PDB file of C-alpha atoms and ligand atoms in Angstrom:
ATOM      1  CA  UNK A 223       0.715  18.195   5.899  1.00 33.00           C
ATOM      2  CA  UNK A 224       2.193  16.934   9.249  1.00 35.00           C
ATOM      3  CA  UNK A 225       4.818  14.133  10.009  1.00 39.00           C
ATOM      4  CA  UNK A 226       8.354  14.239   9.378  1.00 43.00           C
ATOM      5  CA  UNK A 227      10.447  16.072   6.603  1.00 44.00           C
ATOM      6  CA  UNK A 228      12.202  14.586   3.733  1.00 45.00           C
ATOM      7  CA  UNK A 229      15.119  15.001   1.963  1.00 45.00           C
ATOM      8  CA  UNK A 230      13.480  17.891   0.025  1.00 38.00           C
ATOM      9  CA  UNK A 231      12.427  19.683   3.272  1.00 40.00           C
ATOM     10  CA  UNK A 232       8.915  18.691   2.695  1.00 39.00           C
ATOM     11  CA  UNK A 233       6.529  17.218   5.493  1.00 55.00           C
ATOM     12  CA  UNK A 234       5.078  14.264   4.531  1.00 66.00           C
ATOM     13  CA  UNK A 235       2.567  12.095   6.864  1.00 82.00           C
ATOM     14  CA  UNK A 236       3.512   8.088   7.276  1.00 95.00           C
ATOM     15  CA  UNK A 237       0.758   5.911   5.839  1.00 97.00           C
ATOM     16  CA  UNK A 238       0.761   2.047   7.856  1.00 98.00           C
ATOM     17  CA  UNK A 239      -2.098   0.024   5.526  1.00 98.00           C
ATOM     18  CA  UNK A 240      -2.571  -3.693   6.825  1.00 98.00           C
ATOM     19  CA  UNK A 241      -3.618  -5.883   4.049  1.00 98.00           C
ATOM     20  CA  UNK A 242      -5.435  -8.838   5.472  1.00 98.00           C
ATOM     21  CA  UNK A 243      -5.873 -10.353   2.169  1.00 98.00           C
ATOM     22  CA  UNK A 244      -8.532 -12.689   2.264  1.00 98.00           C
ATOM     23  CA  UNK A 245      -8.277 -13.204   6.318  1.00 98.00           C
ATOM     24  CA  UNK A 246     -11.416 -12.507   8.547  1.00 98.00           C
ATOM     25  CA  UNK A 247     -14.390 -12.995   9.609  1.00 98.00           C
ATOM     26  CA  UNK A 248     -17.061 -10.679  11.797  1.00 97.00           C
ATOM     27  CA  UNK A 249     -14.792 -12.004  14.691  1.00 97.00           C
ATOM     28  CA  UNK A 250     -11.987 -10.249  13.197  1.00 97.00           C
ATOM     29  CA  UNK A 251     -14.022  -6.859  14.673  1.00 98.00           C
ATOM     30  CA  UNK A 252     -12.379  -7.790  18.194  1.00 98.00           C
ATOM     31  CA  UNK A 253      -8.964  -6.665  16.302  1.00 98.00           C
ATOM     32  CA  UNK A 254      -9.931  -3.677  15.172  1.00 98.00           C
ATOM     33  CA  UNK A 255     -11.529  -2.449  18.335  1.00 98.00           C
ATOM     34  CA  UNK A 256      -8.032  -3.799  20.031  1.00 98.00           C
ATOM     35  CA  UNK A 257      -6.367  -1.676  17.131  1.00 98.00           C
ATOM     36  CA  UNK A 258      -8.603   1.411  17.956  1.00 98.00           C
ATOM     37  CA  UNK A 259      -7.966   1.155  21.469  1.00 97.00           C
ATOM     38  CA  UNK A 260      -4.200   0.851  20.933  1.00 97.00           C
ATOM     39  CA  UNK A 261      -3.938   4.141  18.985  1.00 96.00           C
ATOM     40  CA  UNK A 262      -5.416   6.291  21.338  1.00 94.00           C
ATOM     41  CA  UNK A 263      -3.550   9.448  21.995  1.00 82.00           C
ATOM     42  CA  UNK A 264      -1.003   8.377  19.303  1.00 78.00           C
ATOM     43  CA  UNK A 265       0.557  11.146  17.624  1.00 72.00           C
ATOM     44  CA  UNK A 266      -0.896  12.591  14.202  1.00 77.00           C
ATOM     45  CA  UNK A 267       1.899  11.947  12.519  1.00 87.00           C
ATOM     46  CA  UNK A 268       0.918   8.481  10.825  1.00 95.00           C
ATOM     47  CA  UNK A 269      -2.229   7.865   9.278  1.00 96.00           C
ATOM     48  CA  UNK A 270      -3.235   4.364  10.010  1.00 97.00           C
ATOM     49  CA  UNK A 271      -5.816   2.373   7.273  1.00 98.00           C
ATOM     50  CA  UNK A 272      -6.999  -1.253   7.430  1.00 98.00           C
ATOM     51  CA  UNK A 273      -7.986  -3.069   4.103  1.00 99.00           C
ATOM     52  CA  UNK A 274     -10.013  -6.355   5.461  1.00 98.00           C
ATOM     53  CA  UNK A 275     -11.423  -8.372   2.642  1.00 98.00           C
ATOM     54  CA  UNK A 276     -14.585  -6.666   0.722  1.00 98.00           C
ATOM     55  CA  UNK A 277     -17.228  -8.427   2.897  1.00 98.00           C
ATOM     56  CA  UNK A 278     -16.065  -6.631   5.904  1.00 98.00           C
ATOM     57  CA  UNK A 279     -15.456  -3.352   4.479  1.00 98.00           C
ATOM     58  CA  UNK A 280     -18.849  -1.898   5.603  1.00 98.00           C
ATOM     59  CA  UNK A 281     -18.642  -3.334   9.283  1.00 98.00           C
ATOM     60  CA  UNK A 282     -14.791  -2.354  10.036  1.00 98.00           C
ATOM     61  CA  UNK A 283     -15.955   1.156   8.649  1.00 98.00           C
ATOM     62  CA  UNK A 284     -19.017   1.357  11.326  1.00 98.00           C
ATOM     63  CA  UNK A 285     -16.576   0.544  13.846  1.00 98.00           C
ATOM     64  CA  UNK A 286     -13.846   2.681  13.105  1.00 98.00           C
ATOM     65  CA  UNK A 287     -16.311   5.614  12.734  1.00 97.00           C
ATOM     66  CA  UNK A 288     -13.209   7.675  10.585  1.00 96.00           C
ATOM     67  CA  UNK A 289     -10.758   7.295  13.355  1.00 96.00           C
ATOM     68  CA  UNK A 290      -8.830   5.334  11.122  1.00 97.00           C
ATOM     69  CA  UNK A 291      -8.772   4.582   7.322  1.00 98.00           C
ATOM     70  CA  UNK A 292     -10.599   1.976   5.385  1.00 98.00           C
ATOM     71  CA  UNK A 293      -9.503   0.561   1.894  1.00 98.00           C
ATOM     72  CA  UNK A 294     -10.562  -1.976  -0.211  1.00 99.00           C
ATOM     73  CA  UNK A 295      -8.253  -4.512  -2.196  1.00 99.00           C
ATOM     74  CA  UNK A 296      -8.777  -4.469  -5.467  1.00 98.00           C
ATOM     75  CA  UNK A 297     -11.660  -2.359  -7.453  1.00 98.00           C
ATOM     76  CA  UNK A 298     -13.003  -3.270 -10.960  1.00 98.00           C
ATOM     77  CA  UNK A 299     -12.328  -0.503 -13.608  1.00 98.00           C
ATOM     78  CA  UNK A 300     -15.928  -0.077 -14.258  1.00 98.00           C
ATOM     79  CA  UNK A 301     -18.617   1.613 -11.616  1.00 98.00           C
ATOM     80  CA  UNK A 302     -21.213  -1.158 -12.310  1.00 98.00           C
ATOM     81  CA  UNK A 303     -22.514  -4.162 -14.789  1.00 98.00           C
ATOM     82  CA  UNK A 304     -22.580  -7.577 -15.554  1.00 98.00           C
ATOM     83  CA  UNK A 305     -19.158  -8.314 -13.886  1.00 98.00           C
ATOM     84  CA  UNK A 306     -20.186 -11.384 -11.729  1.00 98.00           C
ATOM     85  CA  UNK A 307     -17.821 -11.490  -8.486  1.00 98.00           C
ATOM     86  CA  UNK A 308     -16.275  -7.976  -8.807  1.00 98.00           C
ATOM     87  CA  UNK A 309     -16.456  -5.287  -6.519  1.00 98.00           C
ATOM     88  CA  UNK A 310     -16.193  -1.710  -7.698  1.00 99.00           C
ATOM     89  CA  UNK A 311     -14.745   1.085  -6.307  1.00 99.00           C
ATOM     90  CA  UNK A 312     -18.267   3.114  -6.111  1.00 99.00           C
ATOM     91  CA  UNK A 313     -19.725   0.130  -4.070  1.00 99.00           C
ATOM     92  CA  UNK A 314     -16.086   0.489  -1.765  1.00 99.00           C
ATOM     93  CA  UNK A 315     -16.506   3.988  -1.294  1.00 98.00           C
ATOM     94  CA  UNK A 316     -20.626   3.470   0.122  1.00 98.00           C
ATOM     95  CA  UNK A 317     -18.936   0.811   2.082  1.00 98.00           C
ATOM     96  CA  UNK A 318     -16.987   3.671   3.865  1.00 98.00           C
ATOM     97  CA  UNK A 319     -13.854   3.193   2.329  1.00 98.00           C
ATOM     98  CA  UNK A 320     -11.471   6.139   1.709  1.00 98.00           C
ATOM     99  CA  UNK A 321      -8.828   4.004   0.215  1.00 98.00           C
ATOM    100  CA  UNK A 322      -7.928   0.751  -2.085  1.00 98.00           C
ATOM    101  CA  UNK A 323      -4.813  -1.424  -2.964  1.00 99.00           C
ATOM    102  CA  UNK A 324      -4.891  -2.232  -6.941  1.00 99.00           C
ATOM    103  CA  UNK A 325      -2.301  -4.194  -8.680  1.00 98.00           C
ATOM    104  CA  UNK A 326      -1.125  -5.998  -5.683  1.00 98.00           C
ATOM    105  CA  UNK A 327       1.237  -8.976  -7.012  1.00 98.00           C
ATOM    106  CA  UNK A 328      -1.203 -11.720  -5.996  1.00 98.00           C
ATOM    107  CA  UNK A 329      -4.004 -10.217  -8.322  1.00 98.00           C
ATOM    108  CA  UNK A 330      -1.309  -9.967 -10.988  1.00 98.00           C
ATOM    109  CA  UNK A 331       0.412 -13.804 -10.468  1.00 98.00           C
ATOM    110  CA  UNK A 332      -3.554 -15.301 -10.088  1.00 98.00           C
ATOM    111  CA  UNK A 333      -5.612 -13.080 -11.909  1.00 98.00           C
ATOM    112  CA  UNK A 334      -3.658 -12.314 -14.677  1.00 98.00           C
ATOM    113  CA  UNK A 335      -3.242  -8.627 -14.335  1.00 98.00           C
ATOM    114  CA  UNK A 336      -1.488  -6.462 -16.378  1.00 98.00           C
ATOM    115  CA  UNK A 337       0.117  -2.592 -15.803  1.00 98.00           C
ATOM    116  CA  UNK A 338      -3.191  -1.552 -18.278  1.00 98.00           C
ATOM    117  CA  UNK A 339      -5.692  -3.197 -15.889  1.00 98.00           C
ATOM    118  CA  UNK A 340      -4.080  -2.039 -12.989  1.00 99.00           C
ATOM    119  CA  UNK A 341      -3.615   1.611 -14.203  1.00 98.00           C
ATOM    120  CA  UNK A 342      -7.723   1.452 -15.197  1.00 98.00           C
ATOM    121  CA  UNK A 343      -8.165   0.314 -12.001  1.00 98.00           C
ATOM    122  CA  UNK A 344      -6.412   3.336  -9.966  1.00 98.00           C
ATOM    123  CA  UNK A 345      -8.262   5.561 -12.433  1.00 98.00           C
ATOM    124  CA  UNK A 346     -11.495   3.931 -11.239  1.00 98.00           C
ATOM    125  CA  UNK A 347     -10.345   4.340  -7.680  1.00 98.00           C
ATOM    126  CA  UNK A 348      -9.933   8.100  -8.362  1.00 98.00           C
ATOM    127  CA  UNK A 349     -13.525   8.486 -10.312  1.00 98.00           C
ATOM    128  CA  UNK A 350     -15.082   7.154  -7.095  1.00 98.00           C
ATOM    129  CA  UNK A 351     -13.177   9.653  -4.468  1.00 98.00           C
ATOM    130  CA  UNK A 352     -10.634   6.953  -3.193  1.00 98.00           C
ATOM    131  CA  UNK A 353      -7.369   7.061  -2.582  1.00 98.00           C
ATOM    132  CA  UNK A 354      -5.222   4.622  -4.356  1.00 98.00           C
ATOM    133  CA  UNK A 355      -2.336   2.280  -2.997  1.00 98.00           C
ATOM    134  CA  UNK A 356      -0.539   1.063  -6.660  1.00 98.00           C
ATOM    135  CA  UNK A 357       1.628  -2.191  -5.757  1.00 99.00           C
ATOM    136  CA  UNK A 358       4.577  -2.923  -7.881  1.00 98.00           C
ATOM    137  CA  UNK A 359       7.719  -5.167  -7.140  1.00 98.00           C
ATOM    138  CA  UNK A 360      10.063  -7.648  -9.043  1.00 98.00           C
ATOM    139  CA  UNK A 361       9.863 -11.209  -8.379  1.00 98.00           C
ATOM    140  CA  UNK A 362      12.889 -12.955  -7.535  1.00 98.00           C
ATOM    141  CA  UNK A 363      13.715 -13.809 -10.400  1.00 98.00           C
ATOM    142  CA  UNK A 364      14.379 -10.407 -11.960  1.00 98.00           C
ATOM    143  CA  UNK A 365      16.542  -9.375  -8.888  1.00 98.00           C
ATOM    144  CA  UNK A 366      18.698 -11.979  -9.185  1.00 98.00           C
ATOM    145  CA  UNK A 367      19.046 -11.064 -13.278  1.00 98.00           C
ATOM    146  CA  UNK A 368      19.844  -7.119 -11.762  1.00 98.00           C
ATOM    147  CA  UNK A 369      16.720  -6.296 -13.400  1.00 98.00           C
ATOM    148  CA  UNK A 370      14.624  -5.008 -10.515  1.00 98.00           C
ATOM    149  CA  UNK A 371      14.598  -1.141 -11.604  1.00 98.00           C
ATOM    150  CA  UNK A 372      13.998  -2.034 -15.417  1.00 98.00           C
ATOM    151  CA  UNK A 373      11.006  -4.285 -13.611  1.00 98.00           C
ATOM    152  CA  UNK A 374       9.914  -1.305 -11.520  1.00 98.00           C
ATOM    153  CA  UNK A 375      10.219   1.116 -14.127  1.00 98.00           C
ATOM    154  CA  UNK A 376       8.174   0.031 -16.202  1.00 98.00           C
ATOM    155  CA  UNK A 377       5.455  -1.040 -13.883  1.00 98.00           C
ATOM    156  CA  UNK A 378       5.842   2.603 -12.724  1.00 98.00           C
ATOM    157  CA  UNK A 379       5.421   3.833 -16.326  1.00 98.00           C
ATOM    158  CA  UNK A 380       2.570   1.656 -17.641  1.00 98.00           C
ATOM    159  CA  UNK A 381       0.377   0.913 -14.183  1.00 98.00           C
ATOM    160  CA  UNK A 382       0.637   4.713 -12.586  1.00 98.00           C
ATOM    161  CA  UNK A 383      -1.705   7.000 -14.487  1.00 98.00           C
ATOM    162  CA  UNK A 384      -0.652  10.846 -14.914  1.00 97.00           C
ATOM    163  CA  UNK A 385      -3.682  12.015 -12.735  1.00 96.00           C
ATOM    164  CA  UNK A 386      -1.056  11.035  -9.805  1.00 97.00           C
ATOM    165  CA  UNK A 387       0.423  14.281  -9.429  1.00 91.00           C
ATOM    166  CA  UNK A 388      -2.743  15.170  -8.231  1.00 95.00           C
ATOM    167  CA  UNK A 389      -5.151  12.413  -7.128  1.00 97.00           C
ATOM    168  CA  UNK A 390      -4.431  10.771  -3.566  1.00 97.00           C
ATOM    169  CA  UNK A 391      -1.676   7.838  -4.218  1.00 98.00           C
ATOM    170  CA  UNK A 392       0.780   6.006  -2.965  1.00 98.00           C
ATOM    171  CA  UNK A 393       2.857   3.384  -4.422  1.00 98.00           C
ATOM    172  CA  UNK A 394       3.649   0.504  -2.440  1.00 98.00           C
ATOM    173  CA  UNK A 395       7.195  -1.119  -3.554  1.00 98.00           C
ATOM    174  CA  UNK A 396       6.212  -4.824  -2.738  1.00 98.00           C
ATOM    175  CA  UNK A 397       9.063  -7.131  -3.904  1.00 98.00           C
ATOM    176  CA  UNK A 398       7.611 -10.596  -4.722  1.00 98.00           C
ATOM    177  CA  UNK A 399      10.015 -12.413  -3.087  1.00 98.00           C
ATOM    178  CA  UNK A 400       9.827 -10.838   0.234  1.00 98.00           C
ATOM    179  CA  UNK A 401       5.943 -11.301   0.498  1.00 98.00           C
ATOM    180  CA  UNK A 402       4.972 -13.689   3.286  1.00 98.00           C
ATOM    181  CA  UNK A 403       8.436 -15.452   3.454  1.00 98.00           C
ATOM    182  CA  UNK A 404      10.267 -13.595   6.177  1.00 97.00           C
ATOM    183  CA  UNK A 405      12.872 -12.019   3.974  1.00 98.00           C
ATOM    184  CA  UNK A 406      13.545  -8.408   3.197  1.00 98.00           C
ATOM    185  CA  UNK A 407      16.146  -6.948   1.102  1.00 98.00           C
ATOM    186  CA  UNK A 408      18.580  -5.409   3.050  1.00 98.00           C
ATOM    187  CA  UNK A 409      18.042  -1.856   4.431  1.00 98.00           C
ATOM    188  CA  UNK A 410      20.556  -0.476   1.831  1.00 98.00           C
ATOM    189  CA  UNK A 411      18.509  -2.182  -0.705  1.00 98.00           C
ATOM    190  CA  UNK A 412      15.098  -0.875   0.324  1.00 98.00           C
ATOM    191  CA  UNK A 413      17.009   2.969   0.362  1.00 98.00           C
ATOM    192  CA  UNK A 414      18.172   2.459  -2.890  1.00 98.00           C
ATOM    193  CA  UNK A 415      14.663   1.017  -4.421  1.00 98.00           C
ATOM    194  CA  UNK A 416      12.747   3.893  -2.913  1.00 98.00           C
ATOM    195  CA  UNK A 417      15.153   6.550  -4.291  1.00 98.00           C
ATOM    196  CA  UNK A 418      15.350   5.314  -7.348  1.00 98.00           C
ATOM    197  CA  UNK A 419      11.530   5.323  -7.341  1.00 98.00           C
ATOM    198  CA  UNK A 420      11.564   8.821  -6.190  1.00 98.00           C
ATOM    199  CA  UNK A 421      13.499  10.347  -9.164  1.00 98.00           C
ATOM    200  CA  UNK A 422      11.308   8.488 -11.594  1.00 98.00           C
ATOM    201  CA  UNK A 423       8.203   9.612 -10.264  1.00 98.00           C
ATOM    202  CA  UNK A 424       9.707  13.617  -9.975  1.00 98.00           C
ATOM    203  CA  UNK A 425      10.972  12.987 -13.386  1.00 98.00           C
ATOM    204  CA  UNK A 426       7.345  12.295 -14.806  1.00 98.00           C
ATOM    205  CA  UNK A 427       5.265  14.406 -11.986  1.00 98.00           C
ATOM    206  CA  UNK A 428       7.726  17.532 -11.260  1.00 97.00           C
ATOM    207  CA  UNK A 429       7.644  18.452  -7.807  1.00 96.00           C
ATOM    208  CA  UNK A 430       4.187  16.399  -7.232  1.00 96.00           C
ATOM    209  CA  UNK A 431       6.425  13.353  -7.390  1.00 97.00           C
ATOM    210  CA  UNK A 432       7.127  14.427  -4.055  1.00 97.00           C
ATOM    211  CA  UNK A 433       4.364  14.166  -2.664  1.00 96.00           C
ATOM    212  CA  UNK A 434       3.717  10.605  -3.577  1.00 97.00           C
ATOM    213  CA  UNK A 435       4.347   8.371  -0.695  1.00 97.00           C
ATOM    214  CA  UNK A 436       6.450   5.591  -1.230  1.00 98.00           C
ATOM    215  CA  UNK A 437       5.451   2.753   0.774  1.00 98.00           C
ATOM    216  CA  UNK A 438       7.289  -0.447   1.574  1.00 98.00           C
ATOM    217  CA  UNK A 439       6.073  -3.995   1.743  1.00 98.00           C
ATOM    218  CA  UNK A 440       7.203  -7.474   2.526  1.00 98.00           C
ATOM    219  CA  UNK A 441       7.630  -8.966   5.400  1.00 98.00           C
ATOM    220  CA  UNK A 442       7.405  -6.184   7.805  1.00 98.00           C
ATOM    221  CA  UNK A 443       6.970  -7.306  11.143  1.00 98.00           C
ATOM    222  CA  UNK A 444       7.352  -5.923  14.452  1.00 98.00           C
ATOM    223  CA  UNK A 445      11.212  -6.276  14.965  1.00 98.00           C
ATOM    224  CA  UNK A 446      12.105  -4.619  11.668  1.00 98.00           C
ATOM    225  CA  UNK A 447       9.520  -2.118  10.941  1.00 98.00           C
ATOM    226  CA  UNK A 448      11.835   0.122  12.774  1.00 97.00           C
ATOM    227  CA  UNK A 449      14.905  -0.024  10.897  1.00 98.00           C
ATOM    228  CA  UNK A 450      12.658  -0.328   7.882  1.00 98.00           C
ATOM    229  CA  UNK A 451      10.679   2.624   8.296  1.00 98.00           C
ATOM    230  CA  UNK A 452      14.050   4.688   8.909  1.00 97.00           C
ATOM    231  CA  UNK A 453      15.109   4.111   5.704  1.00 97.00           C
ATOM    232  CA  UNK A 454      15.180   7.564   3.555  1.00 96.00           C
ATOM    233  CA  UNK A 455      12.132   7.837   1.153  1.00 98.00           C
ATOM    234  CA  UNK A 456      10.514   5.324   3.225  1.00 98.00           C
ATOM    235  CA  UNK A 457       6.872   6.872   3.383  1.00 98.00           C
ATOM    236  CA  UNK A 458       5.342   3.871   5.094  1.00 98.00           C
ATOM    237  CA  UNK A 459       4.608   0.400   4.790  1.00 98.00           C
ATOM    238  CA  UNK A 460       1.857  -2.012   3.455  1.00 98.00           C
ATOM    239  CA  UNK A 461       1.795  -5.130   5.602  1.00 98.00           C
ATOM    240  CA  UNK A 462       0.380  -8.189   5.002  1.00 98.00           C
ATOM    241  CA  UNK A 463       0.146 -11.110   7.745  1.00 98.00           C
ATOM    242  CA  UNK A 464       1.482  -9.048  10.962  1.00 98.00           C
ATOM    243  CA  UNK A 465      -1.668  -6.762  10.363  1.00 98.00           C
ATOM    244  CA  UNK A 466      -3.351  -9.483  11.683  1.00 98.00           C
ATOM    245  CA  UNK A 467      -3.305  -8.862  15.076  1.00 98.00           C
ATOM    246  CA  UNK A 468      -3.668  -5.517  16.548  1.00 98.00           C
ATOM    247  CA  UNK A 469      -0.788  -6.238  19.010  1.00 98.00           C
ATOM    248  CA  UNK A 470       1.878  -6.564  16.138  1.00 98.00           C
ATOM    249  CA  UNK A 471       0.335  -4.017  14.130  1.00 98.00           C
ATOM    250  CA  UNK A 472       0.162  -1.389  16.732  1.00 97.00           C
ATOM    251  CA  UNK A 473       4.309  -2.419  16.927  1.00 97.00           C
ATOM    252  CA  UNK A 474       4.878  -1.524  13.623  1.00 97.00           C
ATOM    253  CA  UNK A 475       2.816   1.953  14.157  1.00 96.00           C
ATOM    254  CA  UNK A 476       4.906   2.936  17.037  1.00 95.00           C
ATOM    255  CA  UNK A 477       7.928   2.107  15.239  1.00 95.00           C
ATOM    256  CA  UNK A 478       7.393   5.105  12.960  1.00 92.00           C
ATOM    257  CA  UNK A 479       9.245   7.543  12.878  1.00 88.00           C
ATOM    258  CA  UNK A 480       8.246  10.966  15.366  1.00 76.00           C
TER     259      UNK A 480
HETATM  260  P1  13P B 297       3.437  -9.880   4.274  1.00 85.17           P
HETATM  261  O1  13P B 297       3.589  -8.668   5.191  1.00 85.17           O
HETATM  262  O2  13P B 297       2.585 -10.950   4.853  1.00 85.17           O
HETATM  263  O3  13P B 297       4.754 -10.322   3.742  1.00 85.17           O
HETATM  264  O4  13P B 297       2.584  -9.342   3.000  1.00 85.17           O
HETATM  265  C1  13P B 297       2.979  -8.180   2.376  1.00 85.17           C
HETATM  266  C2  13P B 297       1.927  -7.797   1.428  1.00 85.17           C
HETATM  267  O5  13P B 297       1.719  -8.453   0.418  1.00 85.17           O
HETATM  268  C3  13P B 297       1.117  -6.612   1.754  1.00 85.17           C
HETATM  269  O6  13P B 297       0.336  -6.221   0.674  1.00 85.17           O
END
């Protein structure tokens, strides 16, 4: 692996995933070409992916010909059947995807989905060669009750399957509260999320625990992806609406760490 070391004198490689959520159309293209052209010459030390809605998945994948990452959004648990509206994560992968988000909170607030689903779902992920971005996060809620590890843990517990210690994931720590509205916790905060996800996951995995990146999410824009991305056990970030444009996502790839 290449990128920077972490507390446990591993090297770990930063993962940046824009979400676009269900943003863009063909036009959108023009962004990822922008995007493509932006990372030229950038170091190897972050591995950039772009999840566009499933309709574009095949035609972002053409364009960015493996120079970058492609993931899906969500992936039904099953490879194929009468599932009217789903997409699977067989029909992501022939898309050209190498990647998918599952159990991000807006498929759990509007879809109903529960830590079972989402754990079949990163399973499915797996069967069809992808590698798997597993969202949790407490809504607001819950943090203001002090429950946000009791919240995390056991999304951790029941959504995260055990063929993580050796299937390609990362979980992306996602609070509810700080998606789309400008607010973050504070940098302390996000340090003491991600380490506290970091001993659960090398209490259940061993040492693969540490190999599981540990994204963050919400509200990371261009001015604070820096500070963000400092932040110990901070293995990346999944960003939603500044992944938009290539200009503000490119920010928030240069802001990673060397
Ligand atoms: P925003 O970056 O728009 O807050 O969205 C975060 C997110 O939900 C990424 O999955």
């Amino acid at each position: 692996m290449i990128g920077r070391g972490l507390s446990n004198g591993k090297e770990m490689r930063l993962l940046i995933a824009g979400n676009w959520k269900m943003n863009g159309l063909a036009a959108s293209l023009e962004e990822v070409r922008a995007l493509l052209r932006g990372l030229e010459g950038r170091p190897a030390g972050v591995e950039v992916v772009v999840c566009p809605p499933a309709t574009l998945v095949a035609k972002v994948a053409a364009e960015v010909q493996g120079k970058i990452g492609v993931g899906g959004q969500d992936c039904h648990p099953k490879p194929s059947g009468a599932y009217t509206g789903d997409v699977s994560a067989e029909m992501l992968r022939d898309a050209g995807a190498s990647w998918t988000i599952v159990g991000h909170s807006e498929r759990r607030q509007y879809h109903g989905e529960t830590d079972d689903l989402v754990r079949s779902k990163a399973e499915a992920a797996w069967r069809a060669g992808l590698g798997v971005i597993i969202c949790i996060g407490e809504i607001e809620a819950e943090r203001l009750a002090g429950k946000e590890e009791a919240v995390v843990d056991r999304q951790l517990a029941n959504s995260v399957p055990d063929g993580a210690a050796t299937a390609k994931t990362a979980i992306a720590y996602e609070p509810v509260w700080a998606i789309g509205t400008g607010r973050t916790p504070t940098n302390d905060d996000i340090a003491k999320m991600h380490r506290h996800i970091r001993k659960v996951l090398v209490a259940r995995f061993g040492k693969a625990g540490q190999g599981i990146e540990i994204l963050y999410g919400g509200s990371v824009n261009p001015k604070n992806a820096k500070e963000i991305l400092a932040q110990p056990e901070v293995g990346g970030a999944l960003v939603g609406g500044a992944s938009l444009k290539a200009a503000d996502f490119l920010t928030i790839v240069a802001a990673a760490p060397a």
